[in-house]
């Protein structure tokens, strides 16, 4: 402050440390003391890197909803997904779905839904931080015999923070201790008011064991998807998010990514956070080898130079150099951000 006060004094402006200055004055100071401006720019480098042109509405076509299943431990999230897949097997539309990756695609009446069995899943934590872009709808599973529990509340908060729609599945209604009304009452305390109570949250009583209510739950998901009018341009370079990644002794870095825009092909140059490479192989959620993956499709890919972090954005680029440049900028900015904290303390 003393430097700035001195500078302003020399310009004939009588100021103290508490004086408010106008925008032009602030800008002038900021420009003179380059560091401040520079800092602003550096903070936004990754954002800048990820910035894209607004997409042309005419190029957009409808895409499947991406739904995460959340809730308290043991409330039946995985069972519910299993039941959903079995329903699908019975209808003969997409039998034998094996969950090779942390995501699965289910086909209902010719419409696809991408599910992420996310709860307790660290990938989802990272995805939440990236905001609403990763998931469209949350199914909040609450066991009717247990009610709202700490992780139920946590899940509600995460979904709200991400700005995604919540559909409640009140599960285990086949159990003797099930109390659907009590669950609705408890949820009302967290600003989730059931539609049949005059609110706008759909709450569907279900049983993963008897499969009661599952069709209705899926209908709600598709209805919600219709309301959201989910669209993406399939004819552009792919872009999406890393769901999970690991190092496989034989295959090297194996990453599960969700394609959100565009189409990813074998041979595409890609970058994900600090890693880059070329897509060598792709596998869908059933373990089938595929050559391309469009919007809302989860795929396992081989070919990145290292293991990216869950939640990081991946982008396909025209050339190997562009992909490499993306990763290098990412690395440089991450370092800069780390240093910045130190800089503040010194000055
Ligand atoms: P985490 O992933 O560990 O958080 O658990 P989860 O929410 O995925 O629960 P999971 O599907 O593993 O189910 C937990 C237990 O509840 C299992 O023993 C299931 O058999 C049982 N369960 C799940 N759904 C139902 C249901 O609708 N009725 C009854 N009676 N039991 C259920
Ligand atoms: Mg589970």
CSV table of C-alpha atoms and ligand atoms in Angstrom, one decimal:
chain,number,residue,atom,x,y,z
A,1,UNK,CA,0.0,0.0,0.0
A,2,UNK,CA,2.7,2.5,0.9
A,3,UNK,CA,4.2,2.2,-2.6
A,4,UNK,CA,0.8,2.9,-4.2
A,5,UNK,CA,0.1,5.8,-1.8
A,6,UNK,CA,3.5,7.3,-2.7
A,7,UNK,CA,2.8,7.0,-6.4
A,8,UNK,CA,-0.6,8.7,-6.1
A,9,UNK,CA,0.9,11.4,-3.9
A,10,UNK,CA,3.4,12.2,-6.5
A,11,UNK,CA,0.5,12.5,-9.0
A,12,UNK,CA,-1.1,15.0,-6.6
A,13,UNK,CA,-3.8,12.6,-5.4
A,14,UNK,CA,-4.2,12.7,-1.6
A,15,UNK,CA,-5.1,9.3,-0.5
A,16,UNK,CA,-4.9,7.1,2.6
A,17,UNK,CA,-4.9,3.3,2.7
A,18,UNK,CA,-8.7,3.4,3.2
A,19,UNK,CA,-9.5,5.6,0.2
A,20,UNK,CA,-11.6,4.2,-2.5
A,21,UNK,CA,-10.4,4.8,-6.0
A,22,UNK,CA,-12.3,4.6,-9.2
A,23,UNK,CA,-12.0,1.8,-11.8
A,24,UNK,CA,-9.8,3.7,-14.2
A,25,UNK,CA,-7.4,4.6,-11.3
A,26,UNK,CA,-7.3,1.0,-10.1
A,27,UNK,CA,-6.6,-0.2,-13.7
A,28,UNK,CA,-3.8,2.3,-14.1
A,29,UNK,CA,-2.2,1.0,-10.9
A,30,UNK,CA,-2.7,-2.6,-11.8
A,31,UNK,CA,-1.1,-2.0,-15.2
A,32,UNK,CA,1.9,-0.2,-13.7
A,33,UNK,CA,2.6,-2.9,-11.1
A,34,UNK,CA,2.6,-5.7,-13.7
A,35,UNK,CA,2.8,-8.4,-11.1
A,36,UNK,CA,-0.9,-8.0,-10.2
A,37,UNK,CA,-2.1,-8.2,-13.8
A,38,UNK,CA,0.2,-11.1,-14.5
A,39,UNK,CA,-1.1,-13.0,-11.5
A,40,UNK,CA,-4.7,-12.6,-12.7
A,41,UNK,CA,-3.8,-14.0,-16.0
A,42,UNK,CA,-1.9,-16.9,-14.6
A,43,UNK,CA,-4.7,-18.0,-12.3
A,44,UNK,CA,-6.9,-18.4,-15.4
A,45,UNK,CA,-4.5,-20.3,-17.6
A,46,UNK,CA,-6.2,-23.7,-17.2
A,47,UNK,CA,-9.5,-22.1,-17.7
A,48,UNK,CA,-8.2,-20.4,-20.8
A,49,UNK,CA,-6.9,-23.7,-21.9
A,50,UNK,CA,-10.3,-25.3,-21.6
A,51,UNK,CA,-12.3,-22.4,-23.0
A,52,UNK,CA,-14.2,-23.2,-26.2
A,53,UNK,CA,-16.2,-21.5,-28.8
A,54,UNK,CA,-19.9,-21.4,-28.3
A,55,UNK,CA,-21.4,-24.3,-30.2
A,56,UNK,CA,-23.8,-23.9,-33.1
A,57,UNK,CA,-27.3,-24.9,-32.2
A,58,UNK,CA,-27.8,-26.4,-35.6
A,59,UNK,CA,-25.0,-28.9,-35.1
A,60,UNK,CA,-26.5,-30.3,-31.8
A,61,UNK,CA,-28.3,-33.5,-31.6
A,62,UNK,CA,-30.0,-35.1,-28.6
A,63,UNK,CA,-27.8,-37.2,-26.4
A,64,UNK,CA,-28.5,-39.7,-23.6
A,65,UNK,CA,-28.7,-38.5,-20.0
A,66,UNK,CA,-25.8,-39.2,-17.7
A,67,UNK,CA,-27.2,-40.3,-14.3
A,68,UNK,CA,-25.3,-40.8,-11.1
A,69,UNK,CA,-26.6,-43.0,-8.4
A,70,UNK,CA,-25.8,-41.6,-4.9
A,71,UNK,CA,-26.8,-42.3,-1.3
A,72,UNK,CA,-25.8,-43.6,2.0
A,73,UNK,CA,-23.8,-46.8,2.3
A,74,UNK,CA,-25.8,-50.0,1.9
A,75,UNK,CA,-28.9,-48.3,0.9
A,76,UNK,CA,-28.9,-50.3,-2.3
A,77,UNK,CA,-27.4,-48.3,-5.1
A,78,UNK,CA,-25.5,-51.1,-6.7
A,79,UNK,CA,-28.5,-53.5,-6.2
A,80,UNK,CA,-30.7,-51.0,-7.9
A,81,UNK,CA,-28.4,-50.7,-10.9
A,82,UNK,CA,-28.3,-54.5,-11.1
A,83,UNK,CA,-32.0,-54.6,-11.0
A,84,UNK,CA,-32.2,-52.0,-13.8
A,85,UNK,CA,-29.8,-54.1,-15.9
A,86,UNK,CA,-31.8,-57.2,-15.3
A,87,UNK,CA,-35.0,-55.4,-16.3
A,88,UNK,CA,-33.1,-54.7,-19.4
A,89,UNK,CA,-32.0,-58.3,-19.9
A,90,UNK,CA,-35.6,-59.4,-19.6
A,91,UNK,CA,-36.8,-56.9,-22.2
A,92,UNK,CA,-34.1,-58.4,-24.4
A,93,UNK,CA,-32.7,-55.1,-25.4
A,94,UNK,CA,-29.2,-55.1,-24.1
A,95,UNK,CA,-28.5,-58.3,-22.3
A,96,UNK,CA,-25.4,-59.3,-20.5
A,97,UNK,CA,-24.2,-55.9,-19.4
A,98,UNK,CA,-21.0,-56.4,-17.5
A,99,UNK,CA,-19.7,-53.5,-15.5
A,100,UNK,CA,-16.2,-53.5,-16.8
A,101,UNK,CA,-15.9,-49.8,-16.0
A,102,UNK,CA,-17.4,-47.5,-13.4
A,103,UNK,CA,-20.2,-46.7,-15.7
A,104,UNK,CA,-22.8,-48.6,-17.6
A,105,UNK,CA,-25.2,-47.8,-20.5
A,106,UNK,CA,-28.7,-49.2,-20.4
A,107,UNK,CA,-31.2,-49.1,-23.3
A,108,UNK,CA,-34.8,-48.6,-22.4
A,109,UNK,CA,-37.3,-48.5,-25.3
A,110,UNK,CA,-34.6,-47.5,-27.7
A,111,UNK,CA,-33.4,-44.8,-25.5
A,112,UNK,CA,-30.0,-44.9,-23.7
A,113,UNK,CA,-29.2,-43.9,-20.2
A,114,UNK,CA,-25.7,-43.7,-18.9
A,115,UNK,CA,-25.4,-44.6,-15.2
A,116,UNK,CA,-22.5,-44.0,-12.9
A,117,UNK,CA,-22.4,-46.0,-9.7
A,118,UNK,CA,-20.7,-43.2,-8.1
A,119,UNK,CA,-21.3,-43.2,-4.3
A,120,UNK,CA,-18.3,-43.4,-2.2
A,121,UNK,CA,-16.6,-43.3,-5.5
A,122,UNK,CA,-13.7,-40.9,-5.4
A,123,UNK,CA,-14.2,-40.2,-9.1
A,124,UNK,CA,-17.5,-38.5,-8.3
A,125,UNK,CA,-15.9,-36.2,-5.8
A,126,UNK,CA,-13.6,-34.9,-8.4
A,127,UNK,CA,-16.3,-34.7,-10.9
A,128,UNK,CA,-18.5,-32.7,-8.6
A,129,UNK,CA,-15.7,-30.2,-8.3
A,130,UNK,CA,-15.8,-29.8,-12.0
A,131,UNK,CA,-19.4,-28.9,-11.6
A,132,UNK,CA,-22.6,-29.7,-13.3
A,133,UNK,CA,-21.1,-30.6,-16.7
A,134,UNK,CA,-20.3,-34.2,-15.9
A,135,UNK,CA,-23.7,-35.5,-14.7
A,136,UNK,CA,-27.2,-34.4,-15.7
A,137,UNK,CA,-29.4,-36.2,-13.1
A,138,UNK,CA,-28.8,-37.7,-9.7
A,139,UNK,CA,-30.8,-40.7,-8.4
A,140,UNK,CA,-30.7,-40.4,-4.6
A,141,UNK,CA,-31.2,-43.8,-3.1
A,142,UNK,CA,-32.7,-43.8,0.4
A,143,UNK,CA,-33.5,-47.0,2.2
A,144,UNK,CA,-37.0,-46.9,3.4
A,145,UNK,CA,-36.1,-48.9,6.6
A,146,UNK,CA,-33.2,-46.6,7.4
A,147,UNK,CA,-34.2,-43.1,6.3
A,148,UNK,CA,-32.0,-40.1,5.7
A,149,UNK,CA,-28.5,-40.7,6.9
A,150,UNK,CA,-25.3,-38.6,6.9
A,151,UNK,CA,-24.2,-39.7,3.4
A,152,UNK,CA,-27.7,-39.0,2.1
A,153,UNK,CA,-27.3,-35.4,3.3
A,154,UNK,CA,-23.8,-35.3,1.8
A,155,UNK,CA,-25.1,-36.6,-1.5
A,156,UNK,CA,-27.9,-34.0,-1.5
A,157,UNK,CA,-25.4,-31.2,-1.0
A,158,UNK,CA,-23.1,-32.5,-3.7
A,159,UNK,CA,-26.0,-32.7,-6.2
A,160,UNK,CA,-27.2,-29.2,-5.3
A,161,UNK,CA,-23.7,-27.8,-5.6
A,162,UNK,CA,-23.3,-29.4,-9.0
A,163,UNK,CA,-26.7,-27.9,-10.0
A,164,UNK,CA,-28.1,-31.3,-11.1
A,165,UNK,CA,-31.7,-32.5,-10.8
A,166,UNK,CA,-32.4,-35.0,-8.0
A,167,UNK,CA,-34.8,-37.9,-8.4
A,168,UNK,CA,-35.3,-39.9,-5.1
A,169,UNK,CA,-35.5,-43.7,-5.2
A,170,UNK,CA,-37.0,-44.8,-1.8
A,171,UNK,CA,-35.5,-48.3,-1.8
A,172,UNK,CA,-36.1,-51.5,0.1
A,173,UNK,CA,-39.9,-51.0,0.3
A,174,UNK,CA,-40.2,-54.8,0.5
A,175,UNK,CA,-38.7,-54.8,4.0
A,176,UNK,CA,-40.9,-55.0,7.0
A,177,UNK,CA,-39.6,-51.8,8.6
A,178,UNK,CA,-40.0,-49.7,5.5
A,179,UNK,CA,-41.6,-46.3,6.0
A,180,UNK,CA,-42.0,-44.3,2.8
A,181,UNK,CA,-43.7,-41.4,4.4
A,182,UNK,CA,-41.1,-41.0,7.0
A,183,UNK,CA,-38.4,-40.8,4.3
A,184,UNK,CA,-40.4,-38.0,2.6
A,185,UNK,CA,-40.7,-36.2,5.8
A,186,UNK,CA,-37.0,-36.4,6.6
A,187,UNK,CA,-36.1,-35.3,3.0
A,188,UNK,CA,-38.4,-32.3,3.4
A,189,UNK,CA,-36.0,-31.0,6.0
A,190,UNK,CA,-33.4,-30.8,3.3
A,191,UNK,CA,-35.6,-28.8,0.9
A,192,UNK,CA,-36.6,-31.9,-1.1
A,193,UNK,CA,-40.3,-31.9,-1.1
A,194,UNK,CA,-42.1,-34.8,-2.7
A,195,UNK,CA,-44.2,-34.1,-5.8
A,196,UNK,CA,-47.2,-35.7,-4.2
A,197,UNK,CA,-46.8,-33.4,-1.2
A,198,UNK,CA,-46.9,-30.4,-3.5
A,199,UNK,CA,-43.2,-30.1,-4.0
A,200,UNK,CA,-41.2,-30.7,-7.1
A,201,UNK,CA,-39.0,-33.6,-6.3
A,202,UNK,CA,-40.0,-36.9,-7.8
A,203,UNK,CA,-39.8,-39.7,-5.2
A,204,UNK,CA,-40.3,-43.2,-6.4
A,205,UNK,CA,-40.8,-46.1,-4.0
A,206,UNK,CA,-38.8,-49.0,-5.3
A,207,UNK,CA,-37.4,-52.4,-4.4
A,208,UNK,CA,-34.2,-53.6,-6.0
A,209,UNK,CA,-35.2,-57.1,-4.8
A,210,UNK,CA,-38.8,-57.4,-6.1
A,211,UNK,CA,-38.1,-54.8,-8.9
A,212,UNK,CA,-41.2,-52.9,-7.9
A,213,UNK,CA,-41.2,-49.3,-9.0
A,214,UNK,CA,-38.1,-49.6,-11.2
A,215,UNK,CA,-40.0,-49.0,-14.5
A,216,UNK,CA,-41.5,-45.9,-13.0
A,217,UNK,CA,-38.1,-44.7,-11.8
A,218,UNK,CA,-36.6,-45.1,-15.3
A,219,UNK,CA,-39.6,-43.3,-16.7
A,220,UNK,CA,-38.9,-40.4,-14.4
A,221,UNK,CA,-35.3,-40.3,-15.5
A,222,UNK,CA,-36.3,-40.2,-19.2
A,223,UNK,CA,-39.0,-37.6,-18.5
A,224,UNK,CA,-36.4,-35.4,-16.7
A,225,UNK,CA,-34.0,-35.9,-19.6
A,226,UNK,CA,-36.7,-34.7,-21.9
A,227,UNK,CA,-37.2,-31.6,-19.8
A,228,UNK,CA,-33.5,-30.9,-19.9
A,229,UNK,CA,-33.3,-31.3,-23.7
A,230,UNK,CA,-29.8,-32.7,-23.5
A,231,UNK,CA,-27.9,-32.1,-26.7
A,232,UNK,CA,-24.4,-32.3,-28.0
A,233,UNK,CA,-22.5,-32.0,-31.2
A,234,UNK,CA,-21.3,-35.5,-32.2
A,235,UNK,CA,-19.3,-34.2,-35.2
A,236,UNK,CA,-16.4,-32.5,-33.6
A,237,UNK,CA,-13.2,-33.3,-31.7
A,238,UNK,CA,-14.1,-35.2,-28.5
A,239,UNK,CA,-14.1,-33.7,-25.1
A,240,UNK,CA,-15.1,-35.1,-21.7
A,241,UNK,CA,-14.1,-36.0,-18.3
A,242,UNK,CA,-11.9,-38.7,-16.6
A,243,UNK,CA,-14.1,-41.0,-14.5
A,244,UNK,CA,-11.3,-43.2,-13.2
A,245,UNK,CA,-7.8,-44.3,-14.2
A,246,UNK,CA,-5.2,-46.8,-13.1
A,247,UNK,CA,-1.9,-48.2,-14.1
A,248,UNK,CA,-2.2,-51.7,-15.5
A,249,UNK,CA,1.0,-53.8,-15.4
A,250,UNK,CA,0.4,-55.1,-18.9
A,251,UNK,CA,-1.6,-52.4,-20.6
A,252,UNK,CA,-0.1,-49.3,-19.0
A,253,UNK,CA,-2.3,-46.4,-18.1
A,254,UNK,CA,-6.0,-47.4,-18.4
A,255,UNK,CA,-8.4,-44.5,-18.2
A,256,UNK,CA,-12.2,-44.6,-18.1
A,257,UNK,CA,-13.5,-41.4,-19.6
A,258,UNK,CA,-16.9,-40.0,-20.3
A,259,UNK,CA,-17.3,-38.5,-23.7
A,260,UNK,CA,-19.4,-35.4,-23.3
A,261,UNK,CA,-19.1,-33.7,-26.7
A,262,UNK,CA,-18.0,-34.8,-30.1
A,263,UNK,CA,-16.9,-38.3,-31.0
A,264,UNK,CA,-13.7,-40.0,-29.8
A,265,UNK,CA,-12.0,-42.3,-32.3
A,266,UNK,CA,-9.2,-44.8,-32.3
A,267,UNK,CA,-6.0,-42.9,-33.3
A,268,UNK,CA,-7.2,-39.6,-32.0
A,269,UNK,CA,-4.6,-37.4,-30.3
A,270,UNK,CA,-5.7,-36.7,-26.8
A,271,UNK,CA,-4.7,-34.9,-23.6
A,272,UNK,CA,-6.0,-35.3,-20.1
A,273,UNK,CA,-4.7,-33.0,-17.5
A,274,UNK,CA,-0.9,-33.4,-17.5
A,275,UNK,CA,-1.0,-36.5,-19.8
A,276,UNK,CA,-1.2,-36.9,-23.5
A,277,UNK,CA,-1.0,-39.6,-26.2
A,278,UNK,CA,-3.0,-41.3,-28.9
A,279,UNK,CA,-6.0,-43.5,-28.4
A,280,UNK,CA,-4.6,-47.0,-29.0
A,281,UNK,CA,-7.7,-49.0,-28.0
A,282,UNK,CA,-11.2,-48.4,-26.7
A,283,UNK,CA,-13.6,-50.7,-24.8
A,284,UNK,CA,-17.2,-50.0,-24.0
A,285,UNK,CA,-18.9,-50.7,-20.7
A,286,UNK,CA,-19.5,-54.3,-21.7
A,287,UNK,CA,-15.9,-54.9,-22.5
A,288,UNK,CA,-16.4,-54.8,-26.3
A,289,UNK,CA,-13.8,-53.3,-28.5
A,290,UNK,CA,-15.1,-50.2,-30.2
A,291,UNK,CA,-13.6,-47.8,-32.7
A,292,UNK,CA,-15.6,-44.7,-31.8
A,293,UNK,CA,-17.6,-43.2,-28.9
A,294,UNK,CA,-20.1,-40.4,-29.1
A,295,UNK,CA,-21.6,-38.0,-26.5
A,296,UNK,CA,-22.6,-39.5,-23.1
A,297,UNK,CA,-20.6,-42.6,-23.8
A,298,UNK,CA,-18.3,-44.0,-21.1
A,299,UNK,CA,-15.2,-45.7,-22.6
A,300,UNK,CA,-12.0,-47.3,-21.3
A,301,UNK,CA,-9.1,-46.0,-23.3
A,302,UNK,CA,-5.4,-47.0,-23.7
A,303,UNK,CA,-2.7,-44.8,-24.9
A,304,UNK,CA,-2.2,-41.9,-22.5
A,305,UNK,CA,1.4,-41.2,-21.3
A,306,UNK,CA,0.4,-41.5,-17.7
A,307,UNK,CA,-2.5,-41.9,-15.3
A,308,UNK,CA,-4.7,-38.8,-15.2
A,309,UNK,CA,-6.7,-37.8,-12.2
A,310,UNK,CA,-10.4,-38.5,-11.9
A,311,UNK,CA,-12.3,-35.4,-12.7
A,312,UNK,CA,-9.8,-34.0,-15.1
A,313,UNK,CA,-11.0,-32.8,-18.5
A,314,UNK,CA,-9.8,-34.7,-21.6
A,315,UNK,CA,-9.6,-33.2,-25.0
A,316,UNK,CA,-9.0,-34.6,-28.5
A,317,UNK,CA,-6.7,-32.5,-30.6
A,318,UNK,CA,-5.9,-32.3,-34.3
A,319,UNK,CA,-2.2,-33.1,-33.9
A,320,UNK,CA,0.1,-34.8,-31.5
A,321,UNK,CA,1.8,-31.5,-30.9
A,322,UNK,CA,-1.4,-29.8,-29.9
A,323,UNK,CA,-2.1,-32.6,-27.4
A,324,UNK,CA,1.4,-32.3,-26.0
A,325,UNK,CA,1.1,-28.5,-25.7
A,326,UNK,CA,-2.2,-28.9,-23.8
A,327,UNK,CA,-0.6,-31.2,-21.3
A,328,UNK,CA,2.5,-29.0,-20.9
A,329,UNK,CA,0.5,-25.8,-20.3
A,330,UNK,CA,-1.5,-27.8,-17.8
A,331,UNK,CA,1.7,-28.8,-16.0
A,332,UNK,CA,3.1,-25.3,-16.1
A,333,UNK,CA,0.0,-23.8,-14.7
A,334,UNK,CA,-0.3,-26.3,-11.9
A,335,UNK,CA,3.2,-25.5,-10.9
A,336,UNK,CA,2.5,-21.8,-11.0
A,337,UNK,CA,-0.6,-22.3,-8.8
A,338,UNK,CA,1.4,-24.2,-6.3
A,339,UNK,CA,4.1,-21.5,-6.2
A,340,UNK,CA,1.5,-18.7,-6.0
A,341,UNK,CA,0.5,-19.7,-2.4
A,342,UNK,CA,4.2,-19.3,-1.4
A,343,UNK,CA,4.5,-16.0,-3.2
A,344,UNK,CA,1.6,-14.5,-1.3
A,345,UNK,CA,3.1,-15.5,2.0
A,346,UNK,CA,6.5,-14.0,1.2
A,347,UNK,CA,5.0,-10.7,0.1
B,1,LIG,P1,-22.4,-49.2,-1.0
B,1,LIG,O1,-22.0,-49.2,-2.5
B,1,LIG,O2,-21.5,-50.0,-0.2
B,1,LIG,O3,-22.6,-47.8,-0.5
B,1,LIG,O4,-23.8,-49.9,-0.9
B,1,LIG,P2,-25.0,-49.9,-1.9
B,1,LIG,O5,-25.8,-48.6,-1.7
B,1,LIG,O6,-24.5,-50.1,-3.3
B,1,LIG,O7,-25.8,-51.1,-1.4
B,1,LIG,P3,-25.9,-52.6,-2.0
B,1,LIG,O8,-26.6,-52.5,-3.4
B,1,LIG,O9,-24.6,-53.2,-1.9
B,1,LIG,O10,-26.9,-53.2,-1.0
B,1,LIG,C1,-26.7,-53.3,0.3
B,1,LIG,C2,-27.5,-54.4,0.9
B,1,LIG,O11,-28.9,-54.1,0.9
B,1,LIG,C3,-27.4,-55.7,0.2
B,1,LIG,O12,-27.4,-56.7,1.2
B,1,LIG,C4,-28.6,-55.8,-0.6
B,1,LIG,O13,-29.0,-57.2,-0.9
B,1,LIG,C5,-29.6,-55.1,0.2
B,1,LIG,N1,-30.7,-54.5,-0.6
B,1,LIG,C6,-30.5,-53.6,-1.6
B,1,LIG,N2,-31.7,-53.3,-2.1
B,1,LIG,C7,-32.6,-54.0,-1.4
B,1,LIG,C8,-34.1,-54.0,-1.5
B,1,LIG,O14,-34.7,-53.4,-2.3
B,1,LIG,N3,-34.7,-54.8,-0.6
B,1,LIG,C9,-34.0,-55.5,0.3
B,1,LIG,N4,-34.7,-56.3,1.2
B,1,LIG,N5,-32.7,-55.5,0.4
B,1,LIG,C10,-32.0,-54.7,-0.5
B,2,LIG,MG1,-22.6,-50.1,-4.1
